[in-house]
mmCIF file of C-alpha atoms in Angstrom:
data_model
loop_
_atom_site.group_PDB
_atom_site.id
_atom_site.type_symbol
_atom_site.label_atom_id
_atom_site.label_comp_id
_atom_site.label_asym_id
_atom_site.label_seq_id
_atom_site.Cartn_x
_atom_site.Cartn_y
_atom_site.Cartn_z
ATOM 1 C CA MET A 1 -87.853 -56.567 -29.772
ATOM 2 C CA ARG A 2 -86.611 -53.064 -31.109
ATOM 3 C CA ILE A 3 -89.947 -52.596 -32.000
ATOM 4 C CA ILE A 4 -90.436 -52.904 -28.064
ATOM 5 C CA TYR A 5 -87.799 -50.445 -27.606
ATOM 6 C CA ILE A 6 -88.862 -47.267 -30.170
ATOM 7 C CA LEU A 7 -92.430 -48.248 -29.076
ATOM 8 C CA SER A 8 -91.180 -47.317 -24.972
ATOM 9 C CA PHE A 9 -88.681 -45.035 -25.682
ATOM 10 C CA ILE A 10 -92.303 -43.401 -28.201
ATOM 11 C CA THR A 11 -94.204 -43.052 -24.978
ATOM 12 C CA SER A 12 -90.853 -41.964 -22.289
ATOM 13 C CA LEU A 13 -91.091 -38.984 -24.694
ATOM 14 C CA ILE A 14 -94.874 -38.232 -24.959
ATOM 15 C CA PHE A 15 -95.509 -37.810 -21.005
ATOM 16 C CA SER A 16 -91.488 -36.998 -20.329
ATOM 17 C CA ASP A 17 -92.014 -33.581 -18.873
ATOM 18 C CA ALA A 18 -88.742 -31.042 -18.795
ATOM 19 C CA TYR A 19 -87.787 -27.250 -17.819
ATOM 20 C CA ASN A 20 -83.958 -27.064 -19.339
ATOM 21 C CA MET A 21 -83.155 -29.736 -19.109
ATOM 22 C CA GLN A 22 -82.966 -32.085 -22.595
ATOM 23 C CA LEU A 23 -83.239 -35.671 -23.802
ATOM 24 C CA LEU A 24 -79.980 -37.408 -25.651
ATOM 25 C CA SER A 25 -80.554 -41.322 -25.680
ATOM 26 C CA TYR A 26 -82.406 -44.058 -23.415
ATOM 27 C CA LEU A 27 -81.635 -47.300 -22.911
ATOM 28 C CA PRO A 28 -84.393 -50.080 -21.778
ATOM 29 C CA PHE A 29 -83.271 -53.271 -20.269
ATOM 30 C CA GLU A 30 -85.478 -56.147 -19.833
ATOM 31 C CA GLN A 31 -85.694 -55.520 -15.955
ATOM 32 C CA ASP A 32 -85.711 -52.983 -13.334
ATOM 33 C CA CYS A 33 -82.794 -50.975 -13.188
ATOM 34 C CA SER A 34 -81.517 -49.991 -9.392
ATOM 35 C CA ASP A 35 -78.410 -47.489 -8.420
ATOM 36 C CA ILE A 36 -75.691 -46.102 -11.349
ATOM 37 C CA THR A 37 -71.889 -44.949 -12.107
ATOM 38 C CA GLY A 38 -69.944 -43.383 -14.443
ATOM 39 C CA PHE A 39 -66.880 -42.880 -14.963
ATOM 40 C CA TYR A 40 -64.069 -41.461 -17.719
ATOM 41 C CA GLN A 41 -61.471 -44.033 -19.208
ATOM 42 C CA ASP A 42 -59.125 -43.827 -21.963
ATOM 43 C CA GLN A 43 -60.472 -41.257 -23.751
ATOM 44 C CA ARG A 44 -64.111 -42.858 -23.201
ATOM 45 C CA GLU A 45 -67.404 -42.303 -21.638
ATOM 46 C CA PHE A 46 -69.369 -45.359 -19.198
ATOM 47 C CA ALA A 47 -72.289 -45.845 -16.888
ATOM 48 C CA VAL A 48 -73.182 -48.833 -15.194
ATOM 49 C CA ILE A 49 -76.663 -49.502 -14.226
ATOM 50 C CA GLY A 50 -77.568 -52.182 -11.755
ATOM 51 C CA LEU A 51 -79.927 -54.380 -12.662
ATOM 52 C CA GLN A 52 -82.094 -56.624 -10.573
ATOM 53 C CA ASN A 53 -79.219 -59.444 -11.647
ATOM 54 C CA ALA A 54 -77.191 -58.108 -12.987
ATOM 55 C CA ALA A 55 -75.087 -55.115 -13.581
ATOM 56 C CA SER A 56 -75.359 -53.576 -17.628
ATOM 57 C CA PHE A 57 -71.860 -52.095 -19.342
ATOM 58 C CA VAL A 58 -72.543 -48.913 -21.080
ATOM 59 C CA ASP A 59 -70.480 -47.110 -23.644
ATOM 60 C CA ILE A 60 -72.457 -43.255 -24.204
ATOM 61 C CA THR A 61 -68.739 -41.857 -25.312
ATOM 62 C CA ASN A 62 -71.673 -41.533 -27.861
ATOM 63 C CA PRO A 63 -73.861 -40.357 -25.568
ATOM 64 C CA TYR A 64 -76.779 -40.289 -28.179
ATOM 65 C CA GLU A 65 -76.116 -43.373 -28.860
ATOM 66 C CA PRO A 66 -74.928 -45.431 -26.204
ATOM 67 C CA PHE A 67 -74.653 -49.228 -26.635
ATOM 68 C CA GLU A 68 -73.948 -51.976 -23.677
ATOM 69 C CA VAL A 69 -70.756 -53.803 -23.844
ATOM 70 C CA GLY A 70 -70.976 -56.687 -21.522
ATOM 71 C CA ARG A 71 -72.879 -57.712 -18.268
ATOM 72 C CA ILE A 72 -71.885 -59.074 -14.987
ATOM 73 C CA SER A 73 -74.548 -60.718 -13.279
ATOM 74 C CA GLY A 74 -74.870 -62.152 -9.918
ATOM 75 C CA SER A 75 -77.608 -62.743 -7.056
ATOM 76 C CA THR A 76 -81.344 -61.457 -8.007
ATOM 77 C CA SER A 77 -81.648 -58.644 -5.560
ATOM 78 C CA ILE A 78 -83.782 -54.797 -6.515
ATOM 79 C CA TRP A 79 -81.121 -52.842 -4.958
ATOM 80 C CA ARG A 80 -76.977 -52.773 -6.644
ATOM 81 C CA ASP A 81 -74.865 -49.854 -5.744
ATOM 82 C CA LEU A 82 -72.593 -49.602 -8.083
ATOM 83 C CA LYS A 83 -68.606 -47.936 -7.527
ATOM 84 C CA TYR A 84 -65.742 -47.497 -9.533
ATOM 85 C CA TRP A 85 -62.013 -46.492 -8.809
ATOM 86 C CA ASP A 86 -58.565 -47.028 -11.053
ATOM 87 C CA ARG A 87 -59.854 -49.230 -14.164
ATOM 88 C CA HIS A 88 -62.604 -50.977 -11.585
ATOM 89 C CA VAL A 89 -65.567 -50.477 -10.630
ATOM 90 C CA TYR A 90 -66.845 -52.609 -7.575
ATOM 91 C CA ILE A 91 -70.773 -54.253 -7.387
ATOM 92 C CA GLY A 92 -72.670 -54.209 -3.977
ATOM 93 C CA THR A 93 -76.297 -55.587 -3.061
ATOM 94 C CA GLU A 94 -78.395 -56.655 -0.982
ATOM 95 C CA ALA A 95 -78.369 -60.573 -2.111
ATOM 96 C CA GLU A 96 -75.583 -62.064 -0.289
ATOM 97 C CA ASP A 97 -72.788 -61.821 -3.352
ATOM 98 C CA GLY A 98 -69.636 -59.839 -1.442
ATOM 99 C CA ILE A 99 -68.221 -57.375 -2.723
ATOM 100 C CA LYS A 100 -67.845 -57.696 -6.553
ATOM 101 C CA ILE A 101 -65.077 -56.584 -8.245
ATOM 102 C CA VAL A 102 -64.690 -56.126 -11.992
ATOM 103 C CA SER A 103 -61.897 -55.525 -13.936
ATOM 104 C CA VAL A 104 -62.826 -53.086 -17.103
ATOM 105 C CA ASP A 105 -59.371 -52.927 -18.198
ATOM 106 C CA ASP A 106 -60.097 -53.665 -21.361
ATOM 107 C CA LEU A 107 -63.396 -51.127 -21.235
ATOM 108 C CA ASP A 108 -65.400 -53.427 -23.548
ATOM 109 C CA ASN A 109 -64.972 -56.488 -22.067
ATOM 110 C CA PRO A 110 -65.979 -56.070 -18.013
ATOM 111 C CA ILE A 111 -64.408 -59.275 -16.176
ATOM 112 C CA LEU A 112 -65.005 -59.979 -12.313
ATOM 113 C CA VAL A 113 -61.613 -60.862 -11.192
ATOM 114 C CA ASN A 114 -62.289 -61.110 -7.210
ATOM 115 C CA THR A 115 -64.656 -60.610 -4.375
ATOM 116 C CA ILE A 116 -65.015 -59.103 -0.614
ATOM 117 C CA GLU A 117 -65.987 -61.903 1.013
ATOM 118 C CA ASP A 118 -66.403 -60.069 4.177
ATOM 119 C CA VAL A 119 -69.766 -59.433 4.471
ATOM 120 C CA ASP A 120 -72.266 -60.599 2.885
ATOM 121 C CA ASN A 121 -74.592 -59.067 1.422
ATOM 122 C CA SER A 122 -74.447 -54.824 1.407
ATOM 123 C CA HIS A 123 -76.734 -51.205 0.758
ATOM 124 C CA ASN A 124 -74.622 -48.729 -0.278
ATOM 125 C CA ILE A 125 -71.103 -48.492 -0.717
ATOM 126 C CA HIS A 126 -68.700 -45.526 -2.043
ATOM 127 C CA ILE A 127 -65.063 -44.081 -2.797
ATOM 128 C CA ASP A 128 -63.624 -41.197 -1.727
ATOM 129 C CA SER A 129 -61.431 -39.166 -3.466
ATOM 130 C CA ASP A 130 -58.408 -40.511 -1.737
ATOM 131 C CA GLY A 131 -59.317 -44.384 -2.657
ATOM 132 C CA TYR A 132 -61.032 -45.279 0.248
ATOM 133 C CA LEU A 133 -64.122 -47.568 -0.333
ATOM 134 C CA TYR A 134 -66.184 -47.554 2.419
ATOM 135 C CA ILE A 135 -69.317 -50.665 2.873
ATOM 136 C CA ILE A 136 -72.364 -49.440 4.718
ATOM 137 C CA GLY A 137 -75.015 -51.418 6.080
ATOM 138 C CA ALA A 138 -73.671 -55.223 5.814
ATOM 139 C CA ASP A 139 -73.722 -57.196 9.641
ATOM 140 C CA VAL A 140 -71.410 -56.540 11.903
ATOM 141 C CA HIS A 141 -70.336 -52.947 11.541
ATOM 142 C CA ASP A 142 -71.833 -49.970 10.769
ATOM 143 C CA VAL A 143 -68.649 -49.040 8.318
ATOM 144 C CA TRP A 144 -66.033 -51.399 6.538
ATOM 145 C CA ILE A 145 -63.315 -49.065 5.101
ATOM 146 C CA TYR A 146 -60.757 -50.675 2.905
ATOM 147 C CA SER A 147 -58.268 -49.354 1.283
ATOM 148 C CA LEU A 148 -58.654 -48.976 -2.978
ATOM 149 C CA ASP A 149 -54.264 -49.226 -3.715
ATOM 150 C CA ASP A 150 -54.143 -52.525 -4.769
ATOM 151 C CA PRO A 151 -58.102 -52.291 -6.965
ATOM 152 C CA ALA A 152 -58.569 -56.116 -7.499
ATOM 153 C CA ASN A 153 -57.479 -56.988 -3.696
ATOM 154 C CA PRO A 154 -59.107 -54.155 -1.224
ATOM 155 C CA LEU A 155 -57.430 -54.258 1.868
ATOM 156 C CA LEU A 156 -59.237 -54.046 5.189
ATOM 157 C CA VAL A 157 -58.259 -51.020 6.944
ATOM 158 C CA GLY A 158 -60.828 -49.542 10.074
ATOM 159 C CA THR A 159 -63.908 -50.122 10.421
ATOM 160 C CA TRP A 160 -66.628 -47.759 12.332
ATOM 161 C CA ASN A 161 -69.818 -48.515 15.374
ATOM 162 C CA LEU A 162 -71.441 -45.787 16.738
ATOM 163 C CA GLN A 163 -70.025 -44.849 20.207
ATOM 164 C CA ASN A 164 -70.698 -44.934 23.713
ATOM 165 C CA GLY A 165 -73.104 -47.073 23.927
ATOM 166 C CA GLU A 166 -75.934 -46.617 20.853
ATOM 167 C CA THR A 167 -77.704 -49.666 19.640
ATOM 168 C CA THR A 168 -77.409 -50.242 16.311
ATOM 169 C CA THR A 169 -80.077 -49.535 14.525
ATOM 170 C CA GLN A 170 -78.752 -45.141 15.808
ATOM 171 C CA GLY A 171 -75.286 -46.607 13.864
ATOM 172 C CA TYR A 172 -76.876 -47.720 10.797
ATOM 173 C CA CYS A 173 -75.476 -46.031 7.830
ATOM 174 C CA HIS A 174 -78.273 -46.067 4.483
ATOM 175 C CA ASP A 175 -76.169 -43.379 2.566
ATOM 176 C CA ILE A 176 -73.031 -41.558 3.036
ATOM 177 C CA GLU A 177 -70.393 -38.793 1.959
ATOM 178 C CA VAL A 178 -67.231 -38.895 2.844
ATOM 179 C CA TYR A 179 -65.168 -35.330 1.131
ATOM 180 C CA ASN A 180 -61.895 -34.285 3.185
ATOM 181 C CA ASN A 181 -61.700 -37.613 5.858
ATOM 182 C CA LYS A 182 -64.975 -36.536 6.930
ATOM 183 C CA LEU A 183 -67.446 -38.488 6.259
ATOM 184 C CA TYR A 184 -71.045 -37.516 6.648
ATOM 185 C CA CYS A 185 -74.034 -39.975 7.500
ATOM 186 C CA ALA A 186 -77.520 -41.066 6.913
ATOM 187 C CA ALA A 187 -78.916 -42.143 9.692
ATOM 188 C CA ILE A 188 -82.316 -43.277 7.960
ATOM 189 C CA TYR A 189 -84.021 -45.568 11.345
ATOM 190 C CA VAL A 190 -83.903 -43.097 13.028
ATOM 191 C CA GLY A 191 -83.943 -39.299 11.065
ATOM 192 C CA TYR A 192 -80.015 -38.608 13.161
ATOM 193 C CA PHE A 193 -76.871 -37.824 10.268
ATOM 194 C CA TYR A 194 -73.641 -37.858 11.756
ATOM 195 C CA ILE A 195 -69.981 -36.515 10.712
ATOM 196 C CA VAL A 196 -67.912 -38.866 11.467
ATOM 197 C CA ASP A 197 -64.099 -37.742 11.397
ATOM 198 C CA VAL A 198 -61.699 -40.191 9.528
ATOM 199 C CA SER A 199 -58.942 -38.482 8.041
ATOM 200 C CA ASP A 200 -57.351 -42.205 11.084
ATOM 201 C CA LYS A 201 -59.542 -45.214 8.902
ATOM 202 C CA THR A 202 -58.412 -47.332 11.100
ATOM 203 C CA ASN A 203 -59.613 -45.049 14.531
ATOM 204 C CA PRO A 204 -63.087 -43.119 13.423
ATOM 205 C CA ILE A 205 -64.009 -40.558 16.142
ATOM 206 C CA THR A 206 -67.577 -38.948 15.931
ATOM 207 C CA LEU A 207 -67.745 -35.361 15.495
ATOM 208 C CA ALA A 208 -71.070 -34.796 16.084
ATOM 209 C CA SER A 209 -74.883 -35.793 15.368
ATOM 210 C CA HIS A 210 -77.813 -34.066 14.769
ATOM 211 C CA PHE A 211 -81.768 -34.844 14.216
ATOM 212 C CA ALA A 212 -82.759 -34.649 10.963
ATOM 213 C CA GLY A 213 -87.178 -33.970 12.086
ATOM 214 C CA ILE A 214 -88.867 -37.055 12.202
ATOM 215 C CA ASP A 215 -88.536 -39.891 13.600
ATOM 216 C CA GLY A 216 -88.169 -43.255 12.574
ATOM 217 C CA ILE A 217 -87.263 -43.608 8.515
ATOM 218 C CA SER A 218 -86.931 -40.917 7.172
ATOM 219 C CA THR A 219 -83.281 -39.005 6.617
ATOM 220 C CA HIS A 220 -82.268 -41.592 3.321
ATOM 221 C CA ASP A 221 -79.033 -39.045 1.963
ATOM 222 C CA VAL A 222 -76.938 -36.485 2.683
ATOM 223 C CA ALA A 223 -74.712 -34.076 0.839
ATOM 224 C CA VAL A 224 -71.965 -31.483 1.789
ATOM 225 C CA THR A 225 -70.856 -28.733 0.021
ATOM 226 C CA GLU A 226 -67.269 -28.514 -1.134
ATOM 227 C CA ASP A 227 -66.639 -24.870 1.635
ATOM 228 C CA GLU A 228 -68.940 -28.351 4.348
ATOM 229 C CA ASN A 229 -71.276 -25.918 5.381
ATOM 230 C CA TYR A 230 -73.489 -27.041 4.621
ATOM 231 C CA LEU A 231 -74.987 -30.100 4.495
ATOM 232 C CA PHE A 232 -77.799 -31.159 2.376
ATOM 233 C CA THR A 233 -80.472 -33.751 3.420
ATOM 234 C CA GLY A 234 -82.966 -36.336 1.953
ATOM 235 C CA ASP A 235 -85.780 -37.830 3.761
ATOM 236 C CA GLU A 236 -87.088 -41.412 1.808
ATOM 237 C CA ASN A 237 -90.821 -41.574 3.418
ATOM 238 C CA LEU A 238 -94.342 -40.225 2.048
ATOM 239 C CA SER A 239 -93.768 -36.252 1.124
ATOM 240 C CA GLY A 240 -89.580 -36.584 1.710
ATOM 241 C CA HIS A 241 -88.110 -33.268 0.707
ATOM 242 C CA ILE A 242 -84.763 -31.842 1.216
ATOM 243 C CA LYS A 243 -83.028 -29.807 3.901
ATOM 244 C CA VAL A 244 -80.969 -27.592 4.369
ATOM 245 C CA TRP A 245 -78.605 -27.319 6.859
ATOM 246 C CA ASP A 246 -75.799 -24.618 8.439
ATOM 247 C CA ILE A 247 -72.892 -27.390 10.402
ATOM 248 C CA SER A 248 -69.963 -24.637 10.040
ATOM 249 C CA ASP A 249 -70.483 -24.619 13.760
ATOM 250 C CA TYR A 250 -71.086 -28.982 15.472
ATOM 251 C CA ASN A 251 -72.392 -27.199 19.043
ATOM 252 C CA ASN A 252 -74.890 -25.090 16.464
ATOM 253 C CA ILE A 253 -76.642 -26.582 13.419
ATOM 254 C CA ASN A 254 -80.011 -25.437 12.711
ATOM 255 C CA LEU A 255 -82.075 -25.916 9.007
ATOM 256 C CA VAL A 256 -81.854 -22.644 6.650
ATOM 257 C CA ASP A 257 -83.780 -24.128 4.204
ATOM 258 C CA GLU A 258 -85.878 -26.662 1.977
ATOM 259 C CA TYR A 259 -86.513 -27.953 -0.797
ATOM 260 C CA TYR A 260 -90.647 -29.229 -2.419
ATOM 261 C CA THR A 261 -91.485 -30.454 -5.149
ATOM 262 C CA PRO A 262 -95.134 -29.569 -6.358
ATOM 263 C CA GLU A 263 -96.651 -32.443 -5.732
ATOM 264 C CA PHE A 264 -94.229 -33.256 -2.463
ATOM 265 C CA ASP A 265 -97.420 -34.765 -0.529
ATOM 266 C CA THR A 266 -98.094 -37.577 -2.107
ATOM 267 C CA HIS A 267 -94.003 -38.386 -3.168
ATOM 268 C CA THR A 268 -90.376 -38.858 -2.062
ATOM 269 C CA ALA A 269 -87.086 -37.750 -2.898
ATOM 270 C CA HIS A 270 -84.054 -40.106 -2.896
ATOM 271 C CA ASN A 271 -80.275 -39.385 -3.679
ATOM 272 C CA LEU A 272 -78.480 -36.600 -3.848
ATOM 273 C CA TYR A 273 -74.683 -35.014 -4.684
ATOM 274 C CA VAL A 274 -73.027 -31.959 -5.265
ATOM 275 C CA ARG A 275 -71.516 -31.420 -8.113
ATOM 276 C CA PRO A 276 -67.812 -30.443 -8.201
ATOM 277 C CA GLY A 277 -66.896 -27.239 -9.140
ATOM 278 C CA THR A 278 -70.566 -26.104 -9.391
ATOM 279 C CA ASP A 279 -73.671 -24.342 -6.879
ATOM 280 C CA GLN A 280 -76.065 -27.875 -8.386
ATOM 281 C CA LEU A 281 -76.890 -30.246 -6.555
ATOM 282 C CA VAL A 282 -78.383 -32.971 -8.133
ATOM 283 C CA ILE A 283 -81.440 -35.154 -7.053
ATOM 284 C CA SER A 284 -82.893 -37.912 -8.310
ATOM 285 C CA TYR A 285 -86.388 -38.166 -7.018
ATOM 286 C CA TYR A 286 -87.578 -41.058 -7.851
ATOM 287 C CA ALA A 287 -91.464 -39.718 -9.636
ATOM 288 C CA ASP A 288 -90.406 -35.993 -9.952
ATOM 289 C CA GLY A 289 -87.229 -37.141 -12.003
ATOM 290 C CA THR A 290 -83.553 -36.050 -12.094
ATOM 291 C CA ARG A 291 -83.676 -31.609 -10.457
ATOM 292 C CA ILE A 292 -81.318 -29.320 -9.792
ATOM 293 C CA LEU A 293 -81.071 -27.768 -6.691
ATOM 294 C CA ASP A 294 -78.840 -23.699 -7.568
ATOM 295 C CA ILE A 295 -77.415 -24.021 -4.058
ATOM 296 C CA SER A 296 -75.205 -20.832 -4.689
ATOM 297 C CA ASP A 297 -77.267 -19.264 -2.000
ATOM 298 C CA PRO A 298 -77.629 -22.797 0.464
ATOM 299 C CA THR A 299 -79.582 -20.797 3.020
ATOM 300 C CA ASN A 300 -82.728 -20.112 -0.105
ATOM 301 C CA VAL A 301 -82.022 -22.684 -3.107
ATOM 302 C CA GLU A 302 -83.685 -22.331 -6.051
ATOM 303 C CA GLU A 303 -84.934 -25.140 -8.774
ATOM 304 C CA ILE A 304 -83.000 -24.641 -11.869
ATOM 305 C CA ALA A 305 -83.909 -27.458 -14.203
ATOM 306 C CA TYR A 306 -85.861 -31.165 -13.951
ATOM 307 C CA TYR A 307 -86.467 -34.288 -15.738
ATOM 308 C CA ASP A 308 -88.839 -35.946 -14.999
ATOM 309 C CA MET A 309 -88.690 -39.063 -16.912
ATOM 310 C CA SER A 310 -92.186 -40.757 -17.006
ATOM 311 C CA ASP A 311 -95.923 -40.487 -15.707
ATOM 312 C CA ILE A 312 -95.695 -42.754 -13.790
ATOM 313 C CA GLU A 313 -96.737 -42.649 -10.155
ATOM 314 C CA GLY A 314 -96.531 -44.143 -6.622
ATOM 315 C CA LEU A 315 -93.863 -43.902 -3.769
ATOM 316 C CA TYR A 316 -90.499 -45.305 -4.915
ATOM 317 C CA VAL A 317 -90.828 -44.597 -8.872
ATOM 318 C CA GLY A 318 -89.120 -43.324 -11.706
ATOM 319 C CA ASN A 319 -85.810 -41.730 -10.421
ATOM 320 C CA TRP A 320 -83.407 -44.005 -8.784
ATOM 321 C CA GLY A 321 -80.308 -42.481 -8.420
ATOM 322 C CA THR A 322 -77.850 -40.077 -11.127
ATOM 323 C CA TYR A 323 -74.503 -39.392 -11.548
ATOM 324 C CA ALA A 324 -73.196 -35.831 -12.841
ATOM 325 C CA TYR A 325 -69.657 -36.047 -12.883
ATOM 326 C CA LEU A 326 -69.009 -37.272 -16.655
ATOM 327 C CA PRO A 327 -66.181 -34.672 -17.915
ATOM 328 C CA SER A 328 -68.063 -33.685 -21.211
ATOM 329 C CA GLY A 329 -71.484 -32.107 -18.054
ATOM 330 C CA ASN A 330 -73.577 -34.938 -19.583
ATOM 331 C CA ILE A 331 -76.203 -36.373 -16.689
ATOM 332 C CA ILE A 332 -76.314 -39.634 -16.452
ATOM 333 C CA SER A 333 -79.809 -41.609 -14.570
ATOM 334 C CA SER A 334 -81.820 -44.324 -13.903
ATOM 335 C CA ASP A 335 -85.648 -44.978 -13.826
ATOM 336 C CA ILE A 336 -86.885 -47.509 -12.537
ATOM 337 C CA GLU A 337 -89.020 -49.163 -14.749
ATOM 338 C CA GLN A 338 -87.272 -47.113 -18.162
ATOM 339 C CA GLY A 339 -83.474 -48.062 -17.643
ATOM 340 C CA LEU A 340 -80.601 -45.683 -18.169
ATOM 341 C CA PHE A 341 -81.263 -41.602 -19.181
ATOM 342 C CA VAL A 342 -78.597 -39.559 -20.858
ATOM 343 C CA LEU A 343 -79.558 -36.430 -20.235
ATOM 344 C CA GLU A 344 -77.784 -32.279 -21.166
ATOM 345 C CA LEU A 345 -78.549 -29.026 -18.855
ATOM 346 C CA GLY A 346 -79.679 -26.117 -20.902
#
């Protein structure tokens, strides 16, 4: 097995393509991967990556020698979404597992301590900086909101459903960003994004909505600048790419720039993240790998780095997710076919 891993690693290196970003290490798994998160605790850094039947917890404190400390098993699904808060990791999936809550108080022994059973499954979860968990892509409500004051025992405090009699499909949030008590929702099925005031978690109020330019499956994810004047959307479809919107005036939202990869006509974007304290947008771009844009001028974004993991071609292959918030500055990415990549910008 070790020989296979080494050969796979060498093959990845042969077929990778990079600019201004280098590979520090790579950890393969025996199954496909999905989303990824990371966390820093007790002077150690970790990655948590979704597998088809589990979530894998990986110590990356030494970025050149990652090692797995444990797995939390689950029902089989190609979708897993993971988030960290206060010595706990939350695992959502489209399988009927609810939301698993894992204690990482002992970093070398992650333990399942509870399960949110209000929902059978979910497409995505998000935790804001105030310690509220948002479940999206689940039944009954478009968004479920929980307080994590007691991390092992979340308390449901509110829900959001699209107002004015709109259909559930229109209100379906595929991915969200919550920043400064505003929820930015990508409604993938109708090509809209929504901006929702969640200052009062018991009574969220829709502030704005905007058509992002494509009818049907398109607007997959969103990210907002720290001044909240610009919103980035990523389409997930053939030739799906990044769009930049001036949202400084909700009554006059405008497209101000777009970003394409060289092979955009046969590829698609996936997830996107504004890296705190920087002018960088980090993108997991499926077959085009991890890409980083300079967004210091949002009306004229420029690519400054990328790491394309392999020469595998297709629409939904390659880099699923990326996490770029570790104190070391290292970037971790999940490649569907190949596993965990630890990267360094520069």
